[in-house]
mmCIF file of C-alpha atoms in Angstrom:
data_model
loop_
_atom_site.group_PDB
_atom_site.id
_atom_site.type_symbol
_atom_site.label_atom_id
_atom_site.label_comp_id
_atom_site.label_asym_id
_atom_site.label_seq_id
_atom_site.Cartn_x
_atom_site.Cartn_y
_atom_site.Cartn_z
ATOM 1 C CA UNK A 29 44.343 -43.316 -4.884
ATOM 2 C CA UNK A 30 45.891 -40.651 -2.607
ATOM 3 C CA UNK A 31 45.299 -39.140 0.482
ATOM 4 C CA UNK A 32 47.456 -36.520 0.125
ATOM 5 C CA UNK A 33 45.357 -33.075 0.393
ATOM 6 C CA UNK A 34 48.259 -30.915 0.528
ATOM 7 C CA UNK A 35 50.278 -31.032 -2.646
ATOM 8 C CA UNK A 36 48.508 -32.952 -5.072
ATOM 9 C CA UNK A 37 45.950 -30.084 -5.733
ATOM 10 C CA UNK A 38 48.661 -27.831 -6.618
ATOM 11 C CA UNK A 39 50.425 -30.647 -8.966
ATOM 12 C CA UNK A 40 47.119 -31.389 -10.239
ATOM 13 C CA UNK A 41 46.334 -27.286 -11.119
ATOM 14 C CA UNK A 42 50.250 -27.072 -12.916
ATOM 15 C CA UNK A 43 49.388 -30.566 -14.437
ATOM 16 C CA UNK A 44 45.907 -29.053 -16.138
ATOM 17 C CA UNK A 45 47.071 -25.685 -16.669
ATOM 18 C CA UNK A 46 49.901 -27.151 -19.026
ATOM 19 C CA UNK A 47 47.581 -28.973 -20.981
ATOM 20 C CA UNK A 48 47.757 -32.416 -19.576
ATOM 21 C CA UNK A 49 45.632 -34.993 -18.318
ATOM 22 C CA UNK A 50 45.081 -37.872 -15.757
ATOM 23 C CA UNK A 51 43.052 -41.002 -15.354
ATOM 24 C CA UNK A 52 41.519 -39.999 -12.489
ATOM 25 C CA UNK A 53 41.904 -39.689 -8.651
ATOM 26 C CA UNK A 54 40.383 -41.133 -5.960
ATOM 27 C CA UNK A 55 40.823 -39.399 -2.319
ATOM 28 C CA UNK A 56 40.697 -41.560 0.638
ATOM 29 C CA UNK A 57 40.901 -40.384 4.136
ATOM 30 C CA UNK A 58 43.413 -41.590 6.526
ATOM 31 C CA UNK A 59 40.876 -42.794 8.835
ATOM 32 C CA UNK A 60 39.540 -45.370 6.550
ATOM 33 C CA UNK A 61 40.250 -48.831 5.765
ATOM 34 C CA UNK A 62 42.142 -51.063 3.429
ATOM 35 C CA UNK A 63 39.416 -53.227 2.856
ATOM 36 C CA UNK A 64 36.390 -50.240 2.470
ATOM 37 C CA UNK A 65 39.170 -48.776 -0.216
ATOM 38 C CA UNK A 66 39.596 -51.864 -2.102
ATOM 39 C CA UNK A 67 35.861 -53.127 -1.950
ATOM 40 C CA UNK A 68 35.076 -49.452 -3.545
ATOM 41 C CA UNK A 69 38.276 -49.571 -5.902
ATOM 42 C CA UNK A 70 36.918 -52.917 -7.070
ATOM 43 C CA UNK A 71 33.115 -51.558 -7.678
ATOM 44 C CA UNK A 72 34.490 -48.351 -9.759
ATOM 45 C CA UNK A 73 36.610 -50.651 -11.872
ATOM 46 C CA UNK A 74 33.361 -53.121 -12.490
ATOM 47 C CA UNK A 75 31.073 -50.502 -13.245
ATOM 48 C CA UNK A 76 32.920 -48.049 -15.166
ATOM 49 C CA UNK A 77 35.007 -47.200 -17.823
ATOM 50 C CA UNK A 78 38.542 -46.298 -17.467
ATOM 51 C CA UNK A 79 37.569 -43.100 -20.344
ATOM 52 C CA UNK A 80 34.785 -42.303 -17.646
ATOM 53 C CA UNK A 81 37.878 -40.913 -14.894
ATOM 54 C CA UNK A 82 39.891 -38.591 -17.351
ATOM 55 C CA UNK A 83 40.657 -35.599 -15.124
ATOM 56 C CA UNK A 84 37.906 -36.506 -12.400
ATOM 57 C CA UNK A 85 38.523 -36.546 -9.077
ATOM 58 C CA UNK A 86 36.221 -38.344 -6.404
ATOM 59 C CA UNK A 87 36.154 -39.298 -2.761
ATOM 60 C CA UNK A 88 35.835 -42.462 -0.773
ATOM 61 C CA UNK A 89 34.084 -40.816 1.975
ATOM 62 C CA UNK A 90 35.191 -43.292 4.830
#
């Protein structure tokens, strides 16, 4: 989980170009709230596999 818009991307770009991977990324905005972020955290971890996130990136949209 990150909101960080500004340098992560660019990590994330070297990271892939170079051949490696992640587990996944999940954007929050600033605006948003602990509890929204963990009740959504919570749902992705009960319905999905942790295979499911390699090198996906996803929003929390509030």
């Amino acid at each position: 989980m990150t909101d960080n818009r500004k340098s992560i991307p660019g990590h994330l770009t070297e990271h892939w170009a170079a051949g490696g991977q992640s587990w996944g990324l999940v954007w929050v905005r600033p605006s948003g709230s602990i509890g929204r972020w963990a009740e959504t955290i919570h749902f992705i971890w009960e319905t999905t596999e942790a295979e499911e996130w390699m090198d996906k990136l996803d929003w929390i949209p509030y």
